[in-house]
CSV table of C-alpha atoms in Angstrom, one decimal:
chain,number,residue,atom,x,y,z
A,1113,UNK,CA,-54.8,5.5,-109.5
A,1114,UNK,CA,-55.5,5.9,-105.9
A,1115,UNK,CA,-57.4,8.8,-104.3
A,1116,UNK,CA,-57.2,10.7,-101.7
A,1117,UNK,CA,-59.6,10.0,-98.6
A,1118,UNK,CA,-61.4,13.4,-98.3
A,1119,UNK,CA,-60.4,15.0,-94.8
A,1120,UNK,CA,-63.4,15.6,-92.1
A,1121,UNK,CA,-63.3,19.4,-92.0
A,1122,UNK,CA,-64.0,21.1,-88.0
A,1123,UNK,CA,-64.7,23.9,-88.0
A,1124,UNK,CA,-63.5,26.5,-85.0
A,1125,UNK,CA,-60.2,26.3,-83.2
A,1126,UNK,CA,-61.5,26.5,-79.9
A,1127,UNK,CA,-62.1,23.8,-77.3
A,1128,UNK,CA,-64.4,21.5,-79.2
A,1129,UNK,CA,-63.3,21.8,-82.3
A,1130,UNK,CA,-59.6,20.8,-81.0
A,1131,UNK,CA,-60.5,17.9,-79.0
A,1132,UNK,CA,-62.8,16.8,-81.9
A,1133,UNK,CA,-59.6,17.1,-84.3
A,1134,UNK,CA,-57.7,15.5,-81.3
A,1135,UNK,CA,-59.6,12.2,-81.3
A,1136,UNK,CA,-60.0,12.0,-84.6
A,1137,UNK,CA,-56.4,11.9,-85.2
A,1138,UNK,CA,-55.8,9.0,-82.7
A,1139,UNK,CA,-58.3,7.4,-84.7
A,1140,UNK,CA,-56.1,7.6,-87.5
A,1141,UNK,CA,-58.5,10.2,-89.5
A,1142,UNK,CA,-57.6,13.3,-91.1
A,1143,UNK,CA,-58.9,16.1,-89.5
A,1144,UNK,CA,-58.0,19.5,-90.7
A,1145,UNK,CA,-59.8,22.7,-88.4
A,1146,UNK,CA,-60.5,25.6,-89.7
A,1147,UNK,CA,-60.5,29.1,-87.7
A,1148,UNK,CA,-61.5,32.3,-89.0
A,1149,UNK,CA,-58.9,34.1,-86.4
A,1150,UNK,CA,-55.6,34.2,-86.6
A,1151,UNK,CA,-55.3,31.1,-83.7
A,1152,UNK,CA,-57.1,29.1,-81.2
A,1153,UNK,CA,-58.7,29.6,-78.5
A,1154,UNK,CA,-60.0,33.0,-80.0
A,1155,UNK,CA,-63.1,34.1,-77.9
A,1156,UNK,CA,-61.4,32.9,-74.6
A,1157,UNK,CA,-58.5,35.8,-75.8
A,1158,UNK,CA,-61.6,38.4,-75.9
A,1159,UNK,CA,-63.1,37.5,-72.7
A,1160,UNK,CA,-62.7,39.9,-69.5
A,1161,UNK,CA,-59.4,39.5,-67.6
A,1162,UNK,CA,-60.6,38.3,-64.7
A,1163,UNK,CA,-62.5,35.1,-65.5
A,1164,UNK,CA,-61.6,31.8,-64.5
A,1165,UNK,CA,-63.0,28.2,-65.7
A,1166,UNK,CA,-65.8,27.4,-63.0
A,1167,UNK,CA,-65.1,23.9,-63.5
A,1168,UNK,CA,-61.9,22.0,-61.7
A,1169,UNK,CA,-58.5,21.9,-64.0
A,1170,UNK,CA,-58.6,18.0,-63.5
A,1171,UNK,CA,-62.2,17.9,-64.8
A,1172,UNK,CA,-61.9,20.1,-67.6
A,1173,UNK,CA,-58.7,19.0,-69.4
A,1174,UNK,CA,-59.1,17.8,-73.5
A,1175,UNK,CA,-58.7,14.6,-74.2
A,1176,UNK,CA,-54.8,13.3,-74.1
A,1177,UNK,CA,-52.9,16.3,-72.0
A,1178,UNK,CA,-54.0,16.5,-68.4
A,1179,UNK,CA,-53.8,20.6,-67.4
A,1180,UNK,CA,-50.8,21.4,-65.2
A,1181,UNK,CA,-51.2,21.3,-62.0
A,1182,UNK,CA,-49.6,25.2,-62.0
A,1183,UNK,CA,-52.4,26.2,-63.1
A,1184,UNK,CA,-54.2,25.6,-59.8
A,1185,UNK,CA,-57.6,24.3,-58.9
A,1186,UNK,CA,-59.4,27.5,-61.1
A,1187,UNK,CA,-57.6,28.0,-64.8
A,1188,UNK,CA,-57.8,31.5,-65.4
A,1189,UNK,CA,-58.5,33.0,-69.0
A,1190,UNK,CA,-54.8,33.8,-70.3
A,1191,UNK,CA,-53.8,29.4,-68.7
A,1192,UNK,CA,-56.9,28.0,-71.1
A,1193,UNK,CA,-55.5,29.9,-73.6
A,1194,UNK,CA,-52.0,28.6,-72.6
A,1195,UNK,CA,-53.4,25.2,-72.4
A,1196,UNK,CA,-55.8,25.2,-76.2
A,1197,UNK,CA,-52.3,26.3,-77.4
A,1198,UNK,CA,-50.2,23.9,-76.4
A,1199,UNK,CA,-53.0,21.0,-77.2
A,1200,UNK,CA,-53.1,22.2,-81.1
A,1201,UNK,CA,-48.6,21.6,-80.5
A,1202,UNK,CA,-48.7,18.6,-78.9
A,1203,UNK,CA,-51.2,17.1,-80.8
A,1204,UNK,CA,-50.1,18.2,-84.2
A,1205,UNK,CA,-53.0,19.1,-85.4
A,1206,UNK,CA,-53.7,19.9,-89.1
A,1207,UNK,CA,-55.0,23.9,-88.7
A,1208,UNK,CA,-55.6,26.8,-90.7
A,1209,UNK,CA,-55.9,30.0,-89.6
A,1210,UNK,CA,-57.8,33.3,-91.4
A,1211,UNK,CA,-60.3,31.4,-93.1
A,1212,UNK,CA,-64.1,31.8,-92.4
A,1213,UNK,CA,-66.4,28.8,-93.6
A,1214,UNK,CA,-69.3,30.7,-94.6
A,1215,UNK,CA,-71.6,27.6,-96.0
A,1216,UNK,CA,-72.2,24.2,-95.9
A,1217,UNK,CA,-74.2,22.1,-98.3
A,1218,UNK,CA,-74.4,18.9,-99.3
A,1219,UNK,CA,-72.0,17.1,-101.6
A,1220,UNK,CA,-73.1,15.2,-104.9
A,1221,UNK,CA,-72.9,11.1,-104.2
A,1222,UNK,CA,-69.8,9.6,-105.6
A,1223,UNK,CA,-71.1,5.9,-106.6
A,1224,UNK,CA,-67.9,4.7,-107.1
A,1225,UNK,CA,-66.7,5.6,-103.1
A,1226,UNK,CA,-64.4,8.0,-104.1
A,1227,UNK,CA,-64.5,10.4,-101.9
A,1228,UNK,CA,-63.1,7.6,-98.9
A,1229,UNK,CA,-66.5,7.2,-97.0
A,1230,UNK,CA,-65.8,3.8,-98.3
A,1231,UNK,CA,-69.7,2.7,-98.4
A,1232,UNK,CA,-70.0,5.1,-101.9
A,1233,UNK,CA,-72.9,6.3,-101.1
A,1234,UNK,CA,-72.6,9.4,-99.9
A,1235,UNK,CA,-71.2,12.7,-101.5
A,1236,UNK,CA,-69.9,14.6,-97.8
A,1237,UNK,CA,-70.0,17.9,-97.8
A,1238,UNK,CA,-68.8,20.9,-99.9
A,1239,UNK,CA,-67.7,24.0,-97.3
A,1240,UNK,CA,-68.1,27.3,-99.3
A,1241,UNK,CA,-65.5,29.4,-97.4
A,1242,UNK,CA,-63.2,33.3,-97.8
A,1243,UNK,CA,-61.6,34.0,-100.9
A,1244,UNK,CA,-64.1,31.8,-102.7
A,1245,UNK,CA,-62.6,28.9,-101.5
A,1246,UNK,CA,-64.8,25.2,-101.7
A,1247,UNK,CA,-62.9,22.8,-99.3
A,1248,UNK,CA,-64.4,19.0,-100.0
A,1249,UNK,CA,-65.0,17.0,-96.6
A,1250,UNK,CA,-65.8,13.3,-96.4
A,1251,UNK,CA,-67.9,14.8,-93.0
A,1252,UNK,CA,-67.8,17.9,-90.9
A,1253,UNK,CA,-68.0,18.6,-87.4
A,1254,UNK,CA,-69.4,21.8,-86.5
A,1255,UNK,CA,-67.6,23.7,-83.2
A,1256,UNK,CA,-67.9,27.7,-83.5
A,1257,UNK,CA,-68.9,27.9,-80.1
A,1258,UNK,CA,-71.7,27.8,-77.5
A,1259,UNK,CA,-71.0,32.0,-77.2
A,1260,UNK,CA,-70.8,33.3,-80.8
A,1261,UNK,CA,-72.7,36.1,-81.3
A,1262,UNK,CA,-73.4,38.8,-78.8
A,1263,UNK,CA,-76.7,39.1,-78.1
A,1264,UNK,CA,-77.8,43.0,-77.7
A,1265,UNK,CA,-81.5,43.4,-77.1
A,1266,UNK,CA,-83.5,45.8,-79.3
A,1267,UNK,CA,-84.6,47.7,-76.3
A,1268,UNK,CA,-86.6,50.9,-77.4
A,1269,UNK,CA,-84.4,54.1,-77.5
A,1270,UNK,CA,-81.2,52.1,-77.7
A,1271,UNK,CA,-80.0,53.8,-80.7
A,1272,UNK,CA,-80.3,57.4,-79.4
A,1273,UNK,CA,-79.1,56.5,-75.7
A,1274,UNK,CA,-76.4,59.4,-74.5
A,1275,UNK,CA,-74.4,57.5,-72.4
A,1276,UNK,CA,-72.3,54.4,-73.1
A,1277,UNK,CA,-73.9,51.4,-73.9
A,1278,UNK,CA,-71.7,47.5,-74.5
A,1279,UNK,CA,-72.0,44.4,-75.3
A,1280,UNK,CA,-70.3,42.3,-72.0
A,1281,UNK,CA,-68.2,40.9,-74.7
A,1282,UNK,CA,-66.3,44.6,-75.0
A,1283,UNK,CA,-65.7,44.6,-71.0
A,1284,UNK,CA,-62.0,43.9,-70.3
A,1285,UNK,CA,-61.4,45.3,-66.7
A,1286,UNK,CA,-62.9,48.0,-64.4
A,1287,UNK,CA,-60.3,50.2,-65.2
A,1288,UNK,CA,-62.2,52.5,-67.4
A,1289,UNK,CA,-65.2,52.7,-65.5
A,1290,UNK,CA,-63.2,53.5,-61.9
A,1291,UNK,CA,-65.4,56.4,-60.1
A,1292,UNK,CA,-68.4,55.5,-62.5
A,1293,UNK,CA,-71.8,55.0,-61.9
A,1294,UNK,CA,-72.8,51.7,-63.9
A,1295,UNK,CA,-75.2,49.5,-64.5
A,1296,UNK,CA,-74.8,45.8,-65.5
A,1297,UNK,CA,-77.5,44.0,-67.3
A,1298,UNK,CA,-78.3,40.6,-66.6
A,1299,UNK,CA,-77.5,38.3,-63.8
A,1300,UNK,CA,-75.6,35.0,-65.1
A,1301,UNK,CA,-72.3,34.0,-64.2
A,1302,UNK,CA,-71.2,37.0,-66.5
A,1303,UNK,CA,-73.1,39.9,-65.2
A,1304,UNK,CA,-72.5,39.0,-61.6
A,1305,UNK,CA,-68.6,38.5,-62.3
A,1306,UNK,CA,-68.4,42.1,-63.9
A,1307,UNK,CA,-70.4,43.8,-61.1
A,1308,UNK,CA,-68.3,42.4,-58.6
A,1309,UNK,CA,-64.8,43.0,-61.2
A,1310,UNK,CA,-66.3,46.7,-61.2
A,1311,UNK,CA,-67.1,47.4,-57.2
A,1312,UNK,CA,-63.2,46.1,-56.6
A,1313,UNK,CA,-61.8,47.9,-59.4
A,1314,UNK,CA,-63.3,51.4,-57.7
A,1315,UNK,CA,-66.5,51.9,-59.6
A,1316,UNK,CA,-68.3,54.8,-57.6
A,1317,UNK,CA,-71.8,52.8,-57.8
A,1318,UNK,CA,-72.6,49.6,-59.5
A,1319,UNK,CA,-76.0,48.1,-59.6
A,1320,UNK,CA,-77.5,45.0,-61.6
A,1321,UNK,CA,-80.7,44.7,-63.5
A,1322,UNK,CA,-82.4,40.9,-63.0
A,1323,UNK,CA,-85.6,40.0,-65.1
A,1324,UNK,CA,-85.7,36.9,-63.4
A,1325,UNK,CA,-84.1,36.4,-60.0
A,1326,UNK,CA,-81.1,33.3,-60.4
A,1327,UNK,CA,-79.8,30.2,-58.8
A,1328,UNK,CA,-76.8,30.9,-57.3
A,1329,UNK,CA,-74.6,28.6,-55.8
A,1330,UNK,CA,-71.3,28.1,-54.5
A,1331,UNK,CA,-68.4,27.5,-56.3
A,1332,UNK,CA,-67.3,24.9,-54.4
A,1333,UNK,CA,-68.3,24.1,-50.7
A,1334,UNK,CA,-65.9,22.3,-48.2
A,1335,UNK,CA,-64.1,21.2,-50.6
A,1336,UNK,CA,-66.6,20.0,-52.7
A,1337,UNK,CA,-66.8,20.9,-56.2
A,1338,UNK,CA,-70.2,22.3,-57.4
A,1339,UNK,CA,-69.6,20.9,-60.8
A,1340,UNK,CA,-68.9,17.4,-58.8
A,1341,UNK,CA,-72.4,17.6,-58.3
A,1342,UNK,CA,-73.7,18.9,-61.2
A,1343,UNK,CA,-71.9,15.1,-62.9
A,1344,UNK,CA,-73.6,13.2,-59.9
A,1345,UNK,CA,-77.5,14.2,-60.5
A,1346,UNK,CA,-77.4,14.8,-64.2
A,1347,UNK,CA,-79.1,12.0,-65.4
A,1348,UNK,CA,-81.7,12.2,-62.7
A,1349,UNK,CA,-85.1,13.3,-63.0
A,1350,UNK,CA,-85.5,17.2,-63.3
A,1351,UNK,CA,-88.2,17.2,-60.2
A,1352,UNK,CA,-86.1,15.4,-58.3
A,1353,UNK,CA,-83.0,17.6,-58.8
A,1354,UNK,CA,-85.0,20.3,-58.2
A,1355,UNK,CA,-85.7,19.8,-55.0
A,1356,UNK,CA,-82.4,18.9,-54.2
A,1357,UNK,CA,-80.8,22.1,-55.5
A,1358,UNK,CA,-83.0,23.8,-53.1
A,1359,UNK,CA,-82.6,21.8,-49.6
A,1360,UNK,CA,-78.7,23.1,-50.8
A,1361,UNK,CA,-79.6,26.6,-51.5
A,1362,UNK,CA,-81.5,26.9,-48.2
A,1363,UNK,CA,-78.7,25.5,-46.4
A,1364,UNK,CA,-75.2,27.2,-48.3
A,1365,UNK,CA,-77.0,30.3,-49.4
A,1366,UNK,CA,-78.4,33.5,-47.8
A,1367,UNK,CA,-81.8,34.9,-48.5
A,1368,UNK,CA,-81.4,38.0,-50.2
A,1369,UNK,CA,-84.6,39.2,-50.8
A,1370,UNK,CA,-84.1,42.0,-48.8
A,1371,UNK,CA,-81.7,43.2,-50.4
A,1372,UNK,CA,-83.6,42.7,-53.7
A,1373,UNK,CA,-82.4,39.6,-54.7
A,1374,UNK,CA,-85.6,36.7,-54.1
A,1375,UNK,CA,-85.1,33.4,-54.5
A,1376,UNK,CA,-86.2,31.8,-57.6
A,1377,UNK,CA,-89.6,30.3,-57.8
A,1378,UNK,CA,-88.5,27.5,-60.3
A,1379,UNK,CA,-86.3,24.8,-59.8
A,1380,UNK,CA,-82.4,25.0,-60.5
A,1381,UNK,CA,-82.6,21.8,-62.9
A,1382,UNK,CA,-85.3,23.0,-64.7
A,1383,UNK,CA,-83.7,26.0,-65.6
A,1384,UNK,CA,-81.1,24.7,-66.7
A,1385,UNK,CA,-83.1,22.4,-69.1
A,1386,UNK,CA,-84.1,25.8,-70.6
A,1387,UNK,CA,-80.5,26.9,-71.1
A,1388,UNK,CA,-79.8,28.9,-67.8
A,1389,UNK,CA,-77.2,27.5,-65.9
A,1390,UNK,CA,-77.0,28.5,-62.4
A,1391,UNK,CA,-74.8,31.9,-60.7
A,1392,UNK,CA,-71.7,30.5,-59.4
A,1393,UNK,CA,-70.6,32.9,-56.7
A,1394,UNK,CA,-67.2,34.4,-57.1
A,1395,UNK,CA,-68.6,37.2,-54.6
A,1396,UNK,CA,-71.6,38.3,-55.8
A,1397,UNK,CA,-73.4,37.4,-52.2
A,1398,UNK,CA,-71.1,39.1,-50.1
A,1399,UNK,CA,-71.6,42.5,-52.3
A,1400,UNK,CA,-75.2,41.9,-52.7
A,1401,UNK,CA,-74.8,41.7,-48.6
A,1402,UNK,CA,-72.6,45.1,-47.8
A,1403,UNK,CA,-74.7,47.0,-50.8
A,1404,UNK,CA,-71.9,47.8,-53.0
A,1405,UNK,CA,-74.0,45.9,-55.7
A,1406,UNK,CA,-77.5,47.0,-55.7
A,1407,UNK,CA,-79.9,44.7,-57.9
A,1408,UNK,CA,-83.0,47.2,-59.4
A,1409,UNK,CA,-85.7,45.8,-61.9
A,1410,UNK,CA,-84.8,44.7,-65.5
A,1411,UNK,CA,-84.2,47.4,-68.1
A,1412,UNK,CA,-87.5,48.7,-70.6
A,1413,UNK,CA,-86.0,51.1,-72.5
A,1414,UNK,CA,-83.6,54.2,-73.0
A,1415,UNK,CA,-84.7,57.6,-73.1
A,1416,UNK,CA,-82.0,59.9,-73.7
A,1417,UNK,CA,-79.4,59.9,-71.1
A,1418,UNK,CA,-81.7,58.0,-68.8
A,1419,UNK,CA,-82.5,54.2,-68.3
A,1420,UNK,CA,-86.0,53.2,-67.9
A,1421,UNK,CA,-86.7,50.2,-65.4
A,1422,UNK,CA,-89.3,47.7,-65.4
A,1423,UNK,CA,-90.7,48.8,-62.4
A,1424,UNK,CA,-91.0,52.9,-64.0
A,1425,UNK,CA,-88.1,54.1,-61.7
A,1426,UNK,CA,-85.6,55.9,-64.1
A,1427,UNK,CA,-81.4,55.9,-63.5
A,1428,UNK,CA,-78.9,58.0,-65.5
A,1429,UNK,CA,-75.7,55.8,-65.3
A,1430,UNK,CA,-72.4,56.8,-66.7
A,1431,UNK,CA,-72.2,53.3,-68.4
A,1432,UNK,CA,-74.5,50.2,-69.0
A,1433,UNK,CA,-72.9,46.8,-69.7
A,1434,UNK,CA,-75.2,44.3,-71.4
A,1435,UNK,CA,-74.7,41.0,-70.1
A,1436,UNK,CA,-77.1,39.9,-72.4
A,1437,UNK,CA,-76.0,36.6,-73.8
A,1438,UNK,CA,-74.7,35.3,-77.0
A,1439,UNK,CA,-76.4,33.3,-80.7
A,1440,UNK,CA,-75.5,30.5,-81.9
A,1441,UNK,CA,-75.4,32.3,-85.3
A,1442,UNK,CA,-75.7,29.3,-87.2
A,1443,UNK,CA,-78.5,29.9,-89.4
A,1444,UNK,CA,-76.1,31.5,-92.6
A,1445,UNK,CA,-73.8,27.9,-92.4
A,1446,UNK,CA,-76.5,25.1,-92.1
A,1447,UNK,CA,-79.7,27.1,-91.7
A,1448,UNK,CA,-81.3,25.6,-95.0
A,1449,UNK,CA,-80.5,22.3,-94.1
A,1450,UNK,CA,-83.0,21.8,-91.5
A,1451,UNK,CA,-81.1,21.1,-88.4
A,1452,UNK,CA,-81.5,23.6,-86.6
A,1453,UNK,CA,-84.7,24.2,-84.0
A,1454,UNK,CA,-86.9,27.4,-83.8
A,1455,UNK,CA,-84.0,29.0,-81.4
A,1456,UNK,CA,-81.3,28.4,-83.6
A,1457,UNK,CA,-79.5,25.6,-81.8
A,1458,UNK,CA,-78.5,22.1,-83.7
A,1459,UNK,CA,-81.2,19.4,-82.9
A,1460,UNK,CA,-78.3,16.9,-82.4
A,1461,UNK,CA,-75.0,16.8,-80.4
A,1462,UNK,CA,-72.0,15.0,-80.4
A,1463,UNK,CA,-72.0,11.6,-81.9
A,1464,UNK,CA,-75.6,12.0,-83.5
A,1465,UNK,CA,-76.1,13.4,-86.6
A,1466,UNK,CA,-79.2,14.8,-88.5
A,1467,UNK,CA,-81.4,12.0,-90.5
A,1468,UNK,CA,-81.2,14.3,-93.3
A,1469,UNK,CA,-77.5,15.5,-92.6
A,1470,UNK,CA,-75.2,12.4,-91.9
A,1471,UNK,CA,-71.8,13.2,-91.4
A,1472,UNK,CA,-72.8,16.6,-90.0
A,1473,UNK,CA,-71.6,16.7,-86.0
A,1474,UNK,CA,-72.1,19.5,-83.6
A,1475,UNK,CA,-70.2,20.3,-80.5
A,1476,UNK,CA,-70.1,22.6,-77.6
A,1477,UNK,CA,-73.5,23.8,-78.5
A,1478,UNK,CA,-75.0,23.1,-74.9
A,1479,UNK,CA,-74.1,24.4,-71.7
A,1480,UNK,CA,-74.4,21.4,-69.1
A,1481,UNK,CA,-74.3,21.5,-65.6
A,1482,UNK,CA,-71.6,18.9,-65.2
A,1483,UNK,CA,-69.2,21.7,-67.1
A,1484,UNK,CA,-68.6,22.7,-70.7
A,1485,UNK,CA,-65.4,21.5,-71.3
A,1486,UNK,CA,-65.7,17.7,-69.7
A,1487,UNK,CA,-68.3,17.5,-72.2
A,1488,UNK,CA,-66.4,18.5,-75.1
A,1489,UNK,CA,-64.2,16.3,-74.5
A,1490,UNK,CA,-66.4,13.1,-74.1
A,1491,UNK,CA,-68.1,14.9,-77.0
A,1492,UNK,CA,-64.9,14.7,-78.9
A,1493,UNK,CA,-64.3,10.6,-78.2
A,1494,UNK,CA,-67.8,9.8,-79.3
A,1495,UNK,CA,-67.7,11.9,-83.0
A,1496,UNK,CA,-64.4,10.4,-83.6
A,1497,UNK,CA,-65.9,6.8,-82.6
A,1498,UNK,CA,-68.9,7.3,-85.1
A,1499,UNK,CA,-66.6,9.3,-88.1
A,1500,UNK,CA,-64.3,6.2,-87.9
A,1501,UNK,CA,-66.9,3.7,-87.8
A,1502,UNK,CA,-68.4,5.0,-91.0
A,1503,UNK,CA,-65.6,5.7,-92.6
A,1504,UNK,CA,-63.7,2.6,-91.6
A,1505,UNK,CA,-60.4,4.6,-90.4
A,1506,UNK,CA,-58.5,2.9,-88.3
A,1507,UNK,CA,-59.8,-0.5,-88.7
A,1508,UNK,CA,-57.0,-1.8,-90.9
């Protein structure tokens, strides 16, 4: 009787979980993905109209299908969506849809190499998923997403605020909030796109809280790519980057601390070693410039209809927007296996697994200067590299 190699299991139909199933399958392993939504690509469907990859189209296609050049230089939301589509097609991948793989724990060891490891000594993984389902995988990559969770801070008097209060993850378009006074929290790529989305969809007023004043930089300058850079100093030292990034800030970018925007007193590379990558500007300078988006000190509370500041002024806005951030929201799936640090992220990436987990990959868990999708997919050639190798796919 023959059985059966077990399939490696991905888990999440977006980018990096498709380019992971992607290589896999050239590698002649079976990869089947499993999405909780109904198709791929499901938080680029929620995100706000208006967004567009901040990475090149030639830099950020998946492995094996280039982006069309029709998209232009800047994919917008609704072509990545196009584009994860079409990958899943022409790639053929193995996917199903509406099922949520709510934990992962280790599978018993099958001695007699069963299970199509092909060393027999390790069990794989059992995946306890909806509807009481238990899918057996010879290995399992991990690829829910870098943005999972919205992040909503427990500010005091959130809960009995009068006016409107969201998650950035709920903003669509500044439609609803034309003639509105509103306040957008946080100043990342997402908060800054929204207050600028919002001052040329008509808002009446729009200002932004900062906690802690950002790099920004611009999106591309004479032709130049920022995320061209971003590949070119990665691997250098952090100080070193550091001062780079600002010998370019003072010479592409305006002070703004007038208008209450300082520049940051740690260095752009640093940051972004802690997690925060840099503003690119889509506008933001110019309506920092002509006032239309006023920064004011980072929100302290709620207190009825009014927003407390950190610096004790008080604002009653129509409408705050929390640009806040997202989890990981990992610690249900693989919490108890000790792979995660003390802020919930994996402690590996890509083609390295856990000592105490192997055959357990993660991907799209970081968010890299040199762009989130070129790593993906180098992300995705290296786990298929390692699955194969173990497992031996491929090799006959």
């Amino acid at each position: 009787m023959t059985t059966q190699p077990r399939p490696v299991y991905v888990i999440g139909a977006g980018p990096g979980g498709l380019a992971a199933a992607a290589a896999l399958r050239a590698r002649g392993v079976r990869a089947v993905i499993v999405e909780k939504s109904d198709g791929v690509g499901a938080s680029w469907r929620r995100h706000y109209d208006r967004l567009r990859l901040h990475t090149t189209r030639r830099l950020s296609a998946l492995p094996g299908l280039p982006m069309p050049r029709r998209f232009g230089r800047w994919v917008s939301r609704d072509d990545v969506v196009r584009y994860l589509e079409k990958y899943a097609e022409f790639h053929e991948l193995e996917l199903v849809t509406g099922v949520e793989v709510t934990r992962i724990e280790p599978a018993a060891p099958d001695p007699e190499g069963e299970n199509g490891n092909g060393d027999g000594d390790e069990g794989g993984w059992i995946l306890h998923a909806s509807g009481g389902r238990e899918l057996a995988a010879a290995a399992v990559v991990i690829a829910t997403g870098y943005n999972h969770t919205p992040a909503l801070p427990d500010w005091p008097g959130r809960d009995t605020y009068e006016g409107r209060l969201l998650h950035a993850r709920e903003y669509r378009n500044p439609q609803p909030y034309a003639g509105q006074d509103v306040l957008v929290v946080g100043v990342g790529n997402t908060g800054a796109e929204i207050a600028v989305d919002l001052v040329e969809g008509g808002a009446a007023r729009v200002r932004l809280a900062v906690r802690t004043a950002p790099h920004i930089m611009r999106r591309s300058t004479a032709g130049w790519p920022a995320q061209r850079s971003g590949i070119l100093v990665r691997r250098l030292p952090a100080r070193l980057v550091d001062r780079l990034g600002a010998l370019v800030a003072k010479a592409s970018v305006p002070d703004l601390s007038a208008y209450g925007l300082p520049r940051p007193t740690t260095g752009l590379y640093s940051r972004v070693k802690q997690g925060s990558i840099p503003v690119q500007d889509v506008g933001l300078i110019d309506a920092v410039r002509s006032g239309t988006v006023e920064p004011v000190a980072a929100v302290e509370a709620f207190d009825g209809a009014e927003v407390v500041l950190a610096d004790g002024s008080r604002i009653t806005p129509d409408a705050v927007i929390a640009a806040t951030g997202y989890r990981r929201a990992l610690e249900e799936l693989v919490g108890h296996l000790g792979v995660l640090d003390e802020r919930g992220r994996p402690r590996t990436h890509g083609a390295r697994t856990p000592d105490q987990a192997p055959g357990l990959y993660f991907t799209g868990f970081s968010n890299p200067i040199s762009g989130m999708f070129r790593e993906m997919a180098m992300d995705a050639e290296k786990i298929a590299k390692a699955v194969s190798r173990r497992s031996g796919a491929g090799a006959s």
